[in-house]
PDB file of C-alpha atoms in Angstrom:
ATOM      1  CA  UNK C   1     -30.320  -4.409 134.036  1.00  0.00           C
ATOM      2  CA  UNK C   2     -26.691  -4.497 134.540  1.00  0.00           C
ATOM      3  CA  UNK C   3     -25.131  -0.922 135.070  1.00  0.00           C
ATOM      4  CA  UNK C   4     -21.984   0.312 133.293  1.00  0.00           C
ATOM      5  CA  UNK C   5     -18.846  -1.589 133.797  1.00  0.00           C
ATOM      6  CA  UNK C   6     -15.726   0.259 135.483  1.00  0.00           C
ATOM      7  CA  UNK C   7     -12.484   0.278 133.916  1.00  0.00           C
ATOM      8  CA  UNK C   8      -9.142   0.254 135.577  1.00  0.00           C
ATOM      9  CA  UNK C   9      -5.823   0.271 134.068  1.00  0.00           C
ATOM     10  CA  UNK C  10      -4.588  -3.047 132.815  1.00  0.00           C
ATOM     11  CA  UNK C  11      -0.794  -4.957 133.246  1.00  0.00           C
ATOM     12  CA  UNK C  12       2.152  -4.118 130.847  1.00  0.00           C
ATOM     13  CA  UNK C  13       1.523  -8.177 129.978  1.00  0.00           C
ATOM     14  CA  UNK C  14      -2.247  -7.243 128.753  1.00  0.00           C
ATOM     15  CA  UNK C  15      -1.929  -4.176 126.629  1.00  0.00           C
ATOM     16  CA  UNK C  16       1.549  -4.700 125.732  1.00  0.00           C
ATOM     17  CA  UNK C  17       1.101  -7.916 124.187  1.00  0.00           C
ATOM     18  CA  UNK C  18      -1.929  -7.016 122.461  1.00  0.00           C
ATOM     19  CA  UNK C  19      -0.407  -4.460 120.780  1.00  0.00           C
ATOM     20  CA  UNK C  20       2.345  -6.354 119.961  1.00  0.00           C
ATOM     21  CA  UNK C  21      -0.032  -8.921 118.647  1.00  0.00           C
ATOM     22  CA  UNK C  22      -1.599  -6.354 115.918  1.00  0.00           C
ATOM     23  CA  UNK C  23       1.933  -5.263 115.634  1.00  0.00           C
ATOM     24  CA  UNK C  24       3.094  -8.501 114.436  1.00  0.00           C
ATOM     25  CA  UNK C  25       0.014  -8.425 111.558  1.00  0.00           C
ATOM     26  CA  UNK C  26       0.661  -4.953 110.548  1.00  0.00           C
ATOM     27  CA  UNK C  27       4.413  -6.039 109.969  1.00  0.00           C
ATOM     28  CA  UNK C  28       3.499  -9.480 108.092  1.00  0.00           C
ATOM     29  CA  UNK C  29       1.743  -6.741 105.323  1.00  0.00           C
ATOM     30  CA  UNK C  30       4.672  -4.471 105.502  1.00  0.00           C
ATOM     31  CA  UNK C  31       7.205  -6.827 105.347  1.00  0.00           C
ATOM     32  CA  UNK C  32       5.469  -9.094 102.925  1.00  0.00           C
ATOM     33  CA  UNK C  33       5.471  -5.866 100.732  1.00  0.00           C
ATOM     34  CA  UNK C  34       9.574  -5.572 101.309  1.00  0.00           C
ATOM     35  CA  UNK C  35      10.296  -9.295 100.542  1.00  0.00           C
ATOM     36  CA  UNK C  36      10.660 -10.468 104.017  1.00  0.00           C
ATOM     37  CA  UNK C  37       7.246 -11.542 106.022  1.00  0.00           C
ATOM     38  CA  UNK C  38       9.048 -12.959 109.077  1.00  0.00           C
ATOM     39  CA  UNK C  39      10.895 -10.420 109.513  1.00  0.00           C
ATOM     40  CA  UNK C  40       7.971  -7.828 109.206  1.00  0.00           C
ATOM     41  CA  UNK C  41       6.340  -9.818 112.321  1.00  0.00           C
ATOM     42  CA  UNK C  42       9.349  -9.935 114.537  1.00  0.00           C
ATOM     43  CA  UNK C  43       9.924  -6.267 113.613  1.00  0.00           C
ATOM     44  CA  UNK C  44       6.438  -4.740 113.849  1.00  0.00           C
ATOM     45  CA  UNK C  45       5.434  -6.860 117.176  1.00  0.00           C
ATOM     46  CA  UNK C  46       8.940  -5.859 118.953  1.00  0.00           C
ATOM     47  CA  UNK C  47       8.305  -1.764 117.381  1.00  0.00           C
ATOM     48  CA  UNK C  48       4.485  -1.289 118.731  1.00  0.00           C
ATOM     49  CA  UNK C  49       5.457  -3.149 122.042  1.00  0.00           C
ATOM     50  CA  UNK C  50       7.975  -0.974 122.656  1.00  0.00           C
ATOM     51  CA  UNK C  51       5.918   1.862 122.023  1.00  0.00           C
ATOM     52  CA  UNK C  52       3.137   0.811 123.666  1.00  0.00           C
ATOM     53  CA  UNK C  53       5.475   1.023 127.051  1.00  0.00           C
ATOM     54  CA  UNK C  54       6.917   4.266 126.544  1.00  0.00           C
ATOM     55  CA  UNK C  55       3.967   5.826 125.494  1.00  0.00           C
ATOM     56  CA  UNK C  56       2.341   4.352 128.472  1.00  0.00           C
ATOM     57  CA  UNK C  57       5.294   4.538 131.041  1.00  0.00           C
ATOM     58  CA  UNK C  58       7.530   6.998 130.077  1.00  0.00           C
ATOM     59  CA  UNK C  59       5.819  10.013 128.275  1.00  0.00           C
ATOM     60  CA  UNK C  60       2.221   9.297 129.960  1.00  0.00           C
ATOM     61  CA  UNK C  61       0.161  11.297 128.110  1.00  0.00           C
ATOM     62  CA  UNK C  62      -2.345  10.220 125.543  1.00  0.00           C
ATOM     63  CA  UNK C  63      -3.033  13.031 123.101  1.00  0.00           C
ATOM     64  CA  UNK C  64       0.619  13.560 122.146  1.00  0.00           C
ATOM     65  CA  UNK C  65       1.717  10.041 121.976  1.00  0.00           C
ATOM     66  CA  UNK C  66      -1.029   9.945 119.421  1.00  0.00           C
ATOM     67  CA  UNK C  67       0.120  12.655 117.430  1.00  0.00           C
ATOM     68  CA  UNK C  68       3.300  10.826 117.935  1.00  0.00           C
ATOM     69  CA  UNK C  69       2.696   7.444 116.874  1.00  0.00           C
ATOM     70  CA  UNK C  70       0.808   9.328 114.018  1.00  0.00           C
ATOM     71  CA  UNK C  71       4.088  11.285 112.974  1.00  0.00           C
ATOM     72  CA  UNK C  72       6.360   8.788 113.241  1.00  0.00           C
ATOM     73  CA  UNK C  73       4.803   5.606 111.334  1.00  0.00           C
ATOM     74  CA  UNK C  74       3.814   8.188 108.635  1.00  0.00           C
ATOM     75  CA  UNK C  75       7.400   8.994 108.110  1.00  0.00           C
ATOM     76  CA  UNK C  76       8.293   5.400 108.245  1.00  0.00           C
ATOM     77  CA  UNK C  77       5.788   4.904 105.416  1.00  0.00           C
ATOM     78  CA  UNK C  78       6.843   7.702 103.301  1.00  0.00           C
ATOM     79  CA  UNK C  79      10.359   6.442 103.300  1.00  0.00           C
ATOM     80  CA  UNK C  80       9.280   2.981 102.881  1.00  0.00           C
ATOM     81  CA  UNK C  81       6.251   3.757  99.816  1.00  0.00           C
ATOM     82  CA  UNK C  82       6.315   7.156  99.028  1.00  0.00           C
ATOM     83  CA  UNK C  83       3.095   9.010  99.637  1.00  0.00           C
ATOM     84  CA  UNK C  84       0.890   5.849  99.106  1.00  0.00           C
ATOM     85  CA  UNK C  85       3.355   4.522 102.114  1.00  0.00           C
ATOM     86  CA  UNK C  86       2.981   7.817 103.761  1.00  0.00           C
ATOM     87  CA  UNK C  87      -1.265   7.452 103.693  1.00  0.00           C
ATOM     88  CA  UNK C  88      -1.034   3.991 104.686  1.00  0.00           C
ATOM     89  CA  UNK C  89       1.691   5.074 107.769  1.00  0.00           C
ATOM     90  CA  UNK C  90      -0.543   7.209 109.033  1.00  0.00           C
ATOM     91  CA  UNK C  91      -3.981   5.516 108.873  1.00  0.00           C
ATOM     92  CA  UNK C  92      -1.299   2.988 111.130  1.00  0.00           C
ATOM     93  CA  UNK C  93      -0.669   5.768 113.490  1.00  0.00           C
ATOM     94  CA  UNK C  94      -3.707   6.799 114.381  1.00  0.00           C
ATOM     95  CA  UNK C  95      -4.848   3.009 114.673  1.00  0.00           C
ATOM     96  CA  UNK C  96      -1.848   2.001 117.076  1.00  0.00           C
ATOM     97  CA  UNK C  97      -2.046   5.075 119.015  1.00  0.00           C
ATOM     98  CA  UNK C  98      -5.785   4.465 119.981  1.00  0.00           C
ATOM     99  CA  UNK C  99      -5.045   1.070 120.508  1.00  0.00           C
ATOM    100  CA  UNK C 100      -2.375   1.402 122.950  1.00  0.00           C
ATOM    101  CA  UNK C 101      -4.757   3.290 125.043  1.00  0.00           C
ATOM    102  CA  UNK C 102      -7.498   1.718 124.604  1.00  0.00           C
ATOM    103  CA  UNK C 103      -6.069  -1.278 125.653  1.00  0.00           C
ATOM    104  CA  UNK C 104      -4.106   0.397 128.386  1.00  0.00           C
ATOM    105  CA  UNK C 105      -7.478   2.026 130.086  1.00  0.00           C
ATOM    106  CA  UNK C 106      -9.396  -0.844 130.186  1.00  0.00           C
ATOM    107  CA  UNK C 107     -11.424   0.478 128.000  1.00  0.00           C
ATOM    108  CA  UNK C 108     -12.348  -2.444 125.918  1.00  0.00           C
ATOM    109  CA  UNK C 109     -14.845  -3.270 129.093  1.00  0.00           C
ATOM    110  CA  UNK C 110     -16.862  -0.034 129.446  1.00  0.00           C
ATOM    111  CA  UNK C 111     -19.624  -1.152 126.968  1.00  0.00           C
ATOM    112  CA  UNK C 112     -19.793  -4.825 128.427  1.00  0.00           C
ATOM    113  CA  UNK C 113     -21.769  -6.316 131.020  1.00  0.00           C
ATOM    114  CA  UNK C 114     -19.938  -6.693 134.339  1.00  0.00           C
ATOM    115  CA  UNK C 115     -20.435 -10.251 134.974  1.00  0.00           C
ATOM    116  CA  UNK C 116     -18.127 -11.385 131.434  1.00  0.00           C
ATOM    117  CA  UNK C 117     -15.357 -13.623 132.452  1.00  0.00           C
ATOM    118  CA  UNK C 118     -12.144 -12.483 131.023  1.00  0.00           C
ATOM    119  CA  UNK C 119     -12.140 -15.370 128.235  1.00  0.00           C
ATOM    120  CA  UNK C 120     -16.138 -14.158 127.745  1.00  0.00           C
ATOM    121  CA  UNK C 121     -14.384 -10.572 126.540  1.00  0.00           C
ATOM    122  CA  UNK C 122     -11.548 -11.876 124.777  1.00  0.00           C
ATOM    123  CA  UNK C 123     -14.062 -14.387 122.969  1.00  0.00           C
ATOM    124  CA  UNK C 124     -16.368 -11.278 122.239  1.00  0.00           C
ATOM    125  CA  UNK C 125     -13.557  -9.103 120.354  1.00  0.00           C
ATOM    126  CA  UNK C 126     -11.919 -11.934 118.989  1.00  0.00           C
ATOM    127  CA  UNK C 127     -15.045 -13.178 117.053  1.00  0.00           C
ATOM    128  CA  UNK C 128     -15.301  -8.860 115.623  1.00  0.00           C
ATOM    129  CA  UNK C 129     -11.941  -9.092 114.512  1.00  0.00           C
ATOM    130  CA  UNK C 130     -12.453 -12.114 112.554  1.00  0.00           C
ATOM    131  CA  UNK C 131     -15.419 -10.871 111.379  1.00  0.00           C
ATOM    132  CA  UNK C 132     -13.799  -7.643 110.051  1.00  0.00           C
ATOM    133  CA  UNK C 133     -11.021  -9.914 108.566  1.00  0.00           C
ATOM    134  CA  UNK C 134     -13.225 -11.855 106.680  1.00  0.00           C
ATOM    135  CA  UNK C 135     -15.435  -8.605 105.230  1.00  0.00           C
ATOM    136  CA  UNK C 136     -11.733  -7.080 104.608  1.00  0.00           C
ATOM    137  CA  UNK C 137     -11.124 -10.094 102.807  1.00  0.00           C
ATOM    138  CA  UNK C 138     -14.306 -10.040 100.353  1.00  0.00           C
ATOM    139  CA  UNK C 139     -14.071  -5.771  99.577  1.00  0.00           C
ATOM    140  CA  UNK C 140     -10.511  -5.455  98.936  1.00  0.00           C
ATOM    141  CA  UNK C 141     -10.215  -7.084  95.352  1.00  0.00           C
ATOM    142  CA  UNK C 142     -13.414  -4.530  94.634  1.00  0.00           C
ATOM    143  CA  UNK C 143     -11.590  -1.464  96.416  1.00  0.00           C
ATOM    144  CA  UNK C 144      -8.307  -2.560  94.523  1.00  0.00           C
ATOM    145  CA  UNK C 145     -10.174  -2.853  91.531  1.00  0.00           C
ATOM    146  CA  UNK C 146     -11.829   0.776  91.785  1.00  0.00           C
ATOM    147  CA  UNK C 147      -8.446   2.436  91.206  1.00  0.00           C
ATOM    148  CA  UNK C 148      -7.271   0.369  88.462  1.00  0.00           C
ATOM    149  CA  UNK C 149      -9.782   1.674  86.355  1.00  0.00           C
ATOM    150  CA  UNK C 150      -8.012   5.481  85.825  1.00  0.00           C
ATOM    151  CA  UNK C 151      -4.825   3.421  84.952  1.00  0.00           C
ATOM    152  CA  UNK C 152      -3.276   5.117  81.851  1.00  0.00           C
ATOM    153  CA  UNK C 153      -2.170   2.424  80.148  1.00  0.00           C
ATOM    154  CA  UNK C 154      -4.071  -0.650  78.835  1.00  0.00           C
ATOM    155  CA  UNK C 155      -3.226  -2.971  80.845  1.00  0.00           C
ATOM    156  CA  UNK C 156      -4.685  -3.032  84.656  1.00  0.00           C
ATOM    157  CA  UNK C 157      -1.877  -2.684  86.694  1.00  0.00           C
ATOM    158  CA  UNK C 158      -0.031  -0.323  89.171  1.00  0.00           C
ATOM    159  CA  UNK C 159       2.047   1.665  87.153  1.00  0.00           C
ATOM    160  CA  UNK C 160       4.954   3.560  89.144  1.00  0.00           C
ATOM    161  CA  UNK C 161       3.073   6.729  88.095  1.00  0.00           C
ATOM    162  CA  UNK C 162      -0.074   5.510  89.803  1.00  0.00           C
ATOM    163  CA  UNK C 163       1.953   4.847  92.689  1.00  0.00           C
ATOM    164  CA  UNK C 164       3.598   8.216  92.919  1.00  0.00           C
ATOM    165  CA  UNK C 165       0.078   9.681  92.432  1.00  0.00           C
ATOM    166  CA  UNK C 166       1.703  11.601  89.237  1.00  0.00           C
ATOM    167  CA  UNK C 167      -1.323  13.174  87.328  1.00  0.00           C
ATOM    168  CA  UNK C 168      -0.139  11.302  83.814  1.00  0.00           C
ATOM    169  CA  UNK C 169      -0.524   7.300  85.309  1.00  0.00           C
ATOM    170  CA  UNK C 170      -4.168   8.500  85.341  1.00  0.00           C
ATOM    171  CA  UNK C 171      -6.607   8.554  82.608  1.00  0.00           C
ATOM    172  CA  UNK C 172     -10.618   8.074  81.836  1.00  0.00           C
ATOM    173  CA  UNK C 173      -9.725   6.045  78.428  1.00  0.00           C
ATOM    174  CA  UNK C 174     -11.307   3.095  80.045  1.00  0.00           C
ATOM    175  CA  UNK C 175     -14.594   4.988  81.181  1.00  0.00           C
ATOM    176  CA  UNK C 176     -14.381   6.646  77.153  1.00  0.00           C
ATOM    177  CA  UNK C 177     -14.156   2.650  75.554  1.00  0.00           C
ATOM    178  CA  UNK C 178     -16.811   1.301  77.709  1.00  0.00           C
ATOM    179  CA  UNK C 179     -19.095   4.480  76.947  1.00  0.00           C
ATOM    180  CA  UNK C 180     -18.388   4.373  72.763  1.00  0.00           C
ATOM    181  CA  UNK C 181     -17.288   0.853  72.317  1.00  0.00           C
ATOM    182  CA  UNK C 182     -20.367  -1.019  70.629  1.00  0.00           C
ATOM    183  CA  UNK C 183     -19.059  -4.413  72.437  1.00  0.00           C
ATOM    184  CA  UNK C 184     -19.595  -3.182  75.467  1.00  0.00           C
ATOM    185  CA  UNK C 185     -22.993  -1.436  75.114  1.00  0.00           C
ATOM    186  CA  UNK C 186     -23.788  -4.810  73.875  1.00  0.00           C
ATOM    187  CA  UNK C 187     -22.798  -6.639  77.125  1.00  0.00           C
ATOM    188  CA  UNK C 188     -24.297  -3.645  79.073  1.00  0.00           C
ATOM    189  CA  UNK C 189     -27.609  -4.267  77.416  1.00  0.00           C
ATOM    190  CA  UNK C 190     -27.804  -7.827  77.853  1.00  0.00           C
ATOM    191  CA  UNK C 191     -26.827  -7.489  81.562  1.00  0.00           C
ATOM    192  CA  UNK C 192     -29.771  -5.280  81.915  1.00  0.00           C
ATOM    193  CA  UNK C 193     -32.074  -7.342  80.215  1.00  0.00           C
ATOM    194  CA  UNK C 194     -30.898 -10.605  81.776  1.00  0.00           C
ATOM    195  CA  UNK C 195     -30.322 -10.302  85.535  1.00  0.00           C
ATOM    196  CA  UNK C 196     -33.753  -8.400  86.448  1.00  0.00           C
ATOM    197  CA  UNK C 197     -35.762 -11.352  84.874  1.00  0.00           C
ATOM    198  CA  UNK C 198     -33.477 -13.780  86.203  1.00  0.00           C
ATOM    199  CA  UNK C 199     -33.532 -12.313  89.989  1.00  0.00           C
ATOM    200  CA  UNK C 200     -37.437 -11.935  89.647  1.00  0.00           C
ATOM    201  CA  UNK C 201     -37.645 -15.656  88.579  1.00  0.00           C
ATOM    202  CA  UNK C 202     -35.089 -16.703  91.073  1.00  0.00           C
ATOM    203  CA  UNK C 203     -36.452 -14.931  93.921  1.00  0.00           C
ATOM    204  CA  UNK C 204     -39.902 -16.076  93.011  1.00  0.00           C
ATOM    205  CA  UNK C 205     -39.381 -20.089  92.520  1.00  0.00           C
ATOM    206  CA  UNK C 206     -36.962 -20.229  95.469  1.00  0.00           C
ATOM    207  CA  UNK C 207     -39.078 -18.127  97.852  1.00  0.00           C
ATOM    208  CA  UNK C 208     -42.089 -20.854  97.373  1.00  0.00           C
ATOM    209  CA  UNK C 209     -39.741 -23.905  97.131  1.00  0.00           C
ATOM    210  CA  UNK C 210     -38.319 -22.925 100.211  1.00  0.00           C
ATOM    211  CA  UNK C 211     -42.184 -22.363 102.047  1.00  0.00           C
ATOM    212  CA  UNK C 212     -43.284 -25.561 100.534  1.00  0.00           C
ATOM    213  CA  UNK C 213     -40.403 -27.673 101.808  1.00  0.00           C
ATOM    214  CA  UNK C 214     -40.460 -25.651 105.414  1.00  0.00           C
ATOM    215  CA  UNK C 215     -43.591 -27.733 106.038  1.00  0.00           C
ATOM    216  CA  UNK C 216     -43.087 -31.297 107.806  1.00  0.00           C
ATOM    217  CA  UNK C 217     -45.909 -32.789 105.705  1.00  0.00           C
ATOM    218  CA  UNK C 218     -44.096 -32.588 102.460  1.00  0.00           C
ATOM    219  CA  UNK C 219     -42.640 -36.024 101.461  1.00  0.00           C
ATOM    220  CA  UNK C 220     -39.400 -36.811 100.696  1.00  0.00           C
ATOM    221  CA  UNK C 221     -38.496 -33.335 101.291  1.00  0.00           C
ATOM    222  CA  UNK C 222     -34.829 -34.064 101.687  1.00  0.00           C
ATOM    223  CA  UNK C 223     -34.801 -35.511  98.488  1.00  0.00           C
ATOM    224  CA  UNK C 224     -36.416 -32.559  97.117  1.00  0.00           C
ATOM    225  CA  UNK C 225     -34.012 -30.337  98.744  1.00  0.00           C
ATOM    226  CA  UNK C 226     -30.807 -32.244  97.310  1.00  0.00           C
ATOM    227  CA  UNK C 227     -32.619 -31.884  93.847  1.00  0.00           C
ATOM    228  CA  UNK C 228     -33.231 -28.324  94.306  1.00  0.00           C
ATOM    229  CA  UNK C 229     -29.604 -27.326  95.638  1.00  0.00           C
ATOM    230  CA  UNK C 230     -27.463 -29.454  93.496  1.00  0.00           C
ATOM    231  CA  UNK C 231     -26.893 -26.516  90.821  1.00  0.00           C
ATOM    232  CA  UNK C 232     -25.066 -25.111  93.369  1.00  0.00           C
ATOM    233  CA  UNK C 233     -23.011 -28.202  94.235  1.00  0.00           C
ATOM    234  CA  UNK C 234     -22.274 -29.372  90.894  1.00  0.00           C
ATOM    235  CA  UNK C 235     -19.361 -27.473  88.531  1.00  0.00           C
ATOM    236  CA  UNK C 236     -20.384 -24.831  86.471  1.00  0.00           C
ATOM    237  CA  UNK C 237     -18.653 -26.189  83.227  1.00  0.00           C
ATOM    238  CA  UNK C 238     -20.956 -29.336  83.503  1.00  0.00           C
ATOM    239  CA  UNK C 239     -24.516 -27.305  84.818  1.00  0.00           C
ATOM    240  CA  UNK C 240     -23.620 -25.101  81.443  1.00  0.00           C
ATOM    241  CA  UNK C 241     -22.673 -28.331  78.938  1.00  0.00           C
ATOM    242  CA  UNK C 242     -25.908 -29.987  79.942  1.00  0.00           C
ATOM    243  CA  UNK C 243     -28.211 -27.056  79.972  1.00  0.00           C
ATOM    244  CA  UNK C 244     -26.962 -26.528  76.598  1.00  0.00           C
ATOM    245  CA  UNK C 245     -27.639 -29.680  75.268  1.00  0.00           C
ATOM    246  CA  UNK C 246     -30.456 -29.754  76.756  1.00  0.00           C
ATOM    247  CA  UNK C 247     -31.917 -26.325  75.027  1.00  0.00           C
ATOM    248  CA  UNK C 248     -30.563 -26.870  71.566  1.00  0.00           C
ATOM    249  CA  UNK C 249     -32.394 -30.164  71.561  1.00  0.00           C
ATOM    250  CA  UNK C 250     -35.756 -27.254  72.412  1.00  0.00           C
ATOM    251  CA  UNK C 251     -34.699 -24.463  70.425  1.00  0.00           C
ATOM    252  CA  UNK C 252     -33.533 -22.400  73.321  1.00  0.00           C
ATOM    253  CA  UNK C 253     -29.569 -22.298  72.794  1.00  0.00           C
ATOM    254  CA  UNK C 254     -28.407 -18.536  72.061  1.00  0.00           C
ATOM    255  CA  UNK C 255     -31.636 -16.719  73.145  1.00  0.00           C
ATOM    256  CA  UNK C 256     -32.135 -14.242  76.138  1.00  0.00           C
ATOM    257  CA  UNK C 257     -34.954 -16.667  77.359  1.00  0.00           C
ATOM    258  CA  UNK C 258     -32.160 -19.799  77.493  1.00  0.00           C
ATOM    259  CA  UNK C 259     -29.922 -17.314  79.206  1.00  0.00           C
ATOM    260  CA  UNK C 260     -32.339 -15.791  81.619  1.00  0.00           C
ATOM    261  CA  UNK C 261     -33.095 -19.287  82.487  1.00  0.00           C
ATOM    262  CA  UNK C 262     -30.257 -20.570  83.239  1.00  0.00           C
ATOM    263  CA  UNK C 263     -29.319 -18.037  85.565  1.00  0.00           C
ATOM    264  CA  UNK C 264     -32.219 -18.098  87.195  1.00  0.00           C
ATOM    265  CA  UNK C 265     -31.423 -22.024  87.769  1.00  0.00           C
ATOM    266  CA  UNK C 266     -27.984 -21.425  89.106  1.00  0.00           C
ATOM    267  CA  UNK C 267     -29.500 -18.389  91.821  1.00  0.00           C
ATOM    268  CA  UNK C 268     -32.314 -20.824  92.766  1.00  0.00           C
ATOM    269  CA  UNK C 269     -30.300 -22.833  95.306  1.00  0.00           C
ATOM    270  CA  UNK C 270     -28.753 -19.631  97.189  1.00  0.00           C
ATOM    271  CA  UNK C 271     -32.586 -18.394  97.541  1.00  0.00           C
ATOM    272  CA  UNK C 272     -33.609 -21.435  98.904  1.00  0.00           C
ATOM    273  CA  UNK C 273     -30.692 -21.695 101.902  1.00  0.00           C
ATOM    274  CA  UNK C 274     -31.450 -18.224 102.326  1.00  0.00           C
ATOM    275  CA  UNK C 275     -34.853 -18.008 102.768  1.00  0.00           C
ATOM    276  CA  UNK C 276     -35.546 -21.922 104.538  1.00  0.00           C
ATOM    277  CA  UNK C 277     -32.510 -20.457 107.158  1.00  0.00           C
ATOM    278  CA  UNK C 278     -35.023 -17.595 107.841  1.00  0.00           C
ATOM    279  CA  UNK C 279     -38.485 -19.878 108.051  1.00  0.00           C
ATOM    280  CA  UNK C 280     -36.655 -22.144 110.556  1.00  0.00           C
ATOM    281  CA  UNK C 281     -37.392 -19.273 113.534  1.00  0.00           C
ATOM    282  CA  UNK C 282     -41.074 -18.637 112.068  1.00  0.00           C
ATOM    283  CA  UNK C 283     -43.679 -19.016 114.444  1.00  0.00           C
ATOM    284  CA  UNK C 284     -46.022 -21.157 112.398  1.00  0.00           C
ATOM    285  CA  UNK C 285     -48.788 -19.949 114.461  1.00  0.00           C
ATOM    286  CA  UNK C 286     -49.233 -16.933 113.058  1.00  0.00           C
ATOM    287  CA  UNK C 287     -50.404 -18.658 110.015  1.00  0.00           C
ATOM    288  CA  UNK C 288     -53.286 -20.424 111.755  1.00  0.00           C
ATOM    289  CA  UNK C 289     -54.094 -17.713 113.724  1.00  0.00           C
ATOM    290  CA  UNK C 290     -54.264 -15.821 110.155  1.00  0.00           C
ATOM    291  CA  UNK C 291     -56.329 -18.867 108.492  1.00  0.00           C
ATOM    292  CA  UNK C 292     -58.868 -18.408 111.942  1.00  0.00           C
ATOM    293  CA  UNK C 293     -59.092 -14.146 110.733  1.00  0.00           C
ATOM    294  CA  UNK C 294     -60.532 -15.015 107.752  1.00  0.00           C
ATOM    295  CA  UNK C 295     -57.210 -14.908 105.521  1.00  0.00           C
ATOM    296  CA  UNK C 296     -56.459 -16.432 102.460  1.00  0.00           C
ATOM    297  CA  UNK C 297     -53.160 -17.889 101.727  1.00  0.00           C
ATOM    298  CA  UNK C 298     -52.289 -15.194  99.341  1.00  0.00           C
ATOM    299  CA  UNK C 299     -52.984 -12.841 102.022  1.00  0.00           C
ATOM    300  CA  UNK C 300     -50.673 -14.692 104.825  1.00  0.00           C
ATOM    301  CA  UNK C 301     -48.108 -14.605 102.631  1.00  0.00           C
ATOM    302  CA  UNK C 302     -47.752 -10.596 101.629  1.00  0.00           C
ATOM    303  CA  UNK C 303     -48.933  -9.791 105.305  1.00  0.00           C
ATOM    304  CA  UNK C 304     -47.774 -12.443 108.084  1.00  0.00           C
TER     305      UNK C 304
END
């Protein structure tokens, strides 16, 4: 077992240019935000490079450049966005400041193996930050969302008064209409009655499609497959046109059974990938040595 990896101090061309890098990114959002996105990357890579040598050269100390870095970009924000700015500045701060010594130390290296090439650990945080992009990518219309809901007015937007965080640009009316407002109880019922019966059928018919086409012996499995997936593949607006043709030629058109149906046709094909991705590592073994024990299919499938 490898032991812990020692750290050293790294060139000005290392750690300054990776904070520079992040630099850059921070100052595409800020200067996207002031009209000019260019100039927010020349800006915010040639700012936290800069800092990143004196901080490292010239003061030398970790725990107040942090404060400083903390101080300063919070002030920066402030002037720039008002207190929202001012939040944001600092959450910048403290981000930059442990970056510059993180970077700096060598720190980035003390939880890896020893024997990682230098393109092995740039590879390594690379593929986290993309990762982190991507999640950042998929919350933030929820967590932008979240706040829009207290808005004042009827309309979702970010009213100056939200943005100043004055008490009167937020309200609860929204939580009050969706609470009283029969229309929405409606829609709240239905959801509740819908998407429980539609996961359960979902789950169900894609879990066993996806065993029964995991098997070799299956003919024309691909074929199968293609059927099975192609809800997913095809446009909404024609999956919805045909299945309602299709149930007002059976009576189902406007009933929760048509609806809860149809749903559970569109989840189908995301069970399937799901589940057939997991099978592909499944020791099929364990099912023989299961059938040898004496169990039935039913009972390899809840316990094996």
């Amino acid at each position: 077992m490898a032991g812990p990896t020692p750290i050293s101090r790294k060139p000005a061309s290392v750690y300054i240019s990776t904070v520079a890098a992040f630099g850059a990114l921070a100052g595409l959002f800020v200067g996207t935000a002031q009209g000019s996105g260019i100039l927010g990357i020349v800006i915010g890579a040639a700012l936290m490079g800069a800092a990143a040598f004196v901080a490292t050269q010239v003061i030398a100390k970790e725990i107040p450049t942090k404060w400083a870095a903390i101080a300063i970009l919070a002030i920066g924000g402030l002037l720039l966005g008002g207190i929202p700015g001012l939040i944001i500045g600092a959450a910048f701060g403290w981000f930059f400041g442990w970056l510059i010594w993180w970077t700096y130390e060598g720190r980035y290296r003390e939880t890896l193996p020893p024997y990682l090439t230098s393109g092995q650990v740039l590879w390594h945080y690379t593929f986290r930050v993309i990762c982190g992009a991507i999640f950042v990518f998929l919350i933030t219309p929820i967590l932008v969302v979240m706040p829009l809901s207290f808005n004042a007015e009827d309309f979702f937007t970010f009213t100056p008064e939200m943005l100043r965080f004055d008490p009167e640009g937020y309200s609860l009316k929204h939580y009050e209409d969706f609470f009283t407002n029969s229309d929405w109880q409606a829609s709240l019922r239905n959801s509740v009655l819908i998407a429980p019966a539609a996961t359960l059928l979902s789950v169900s018919f894609g879990t066993l499609a996806a065993i029964g086409l995991s098997s070799e012996h299956v003919p024309f499995r691909r074929a199968i497959m293609a059927i099975l997936i192609s809800p997913m593949i095809v446009p909404l607006i024609i999956s919805a046109a045909g299945m309602y043709f299709f149930y007002s030629r059976i009576g189902l058109q406007g009933t929760y059974l048509g609806v809860v149906l149809a749903h559970a046709a569109l989840g189908i094909p995301f069970v399937i990938i799901t589940v057939t991705a997991t099978l592909v590592g499944f020791d099929r073994s364990l099912t023989r040595a299961a059938a040898n024990m004496g169990a039935n299919p039913v009972t390899t499938f809840f316990r094996v």
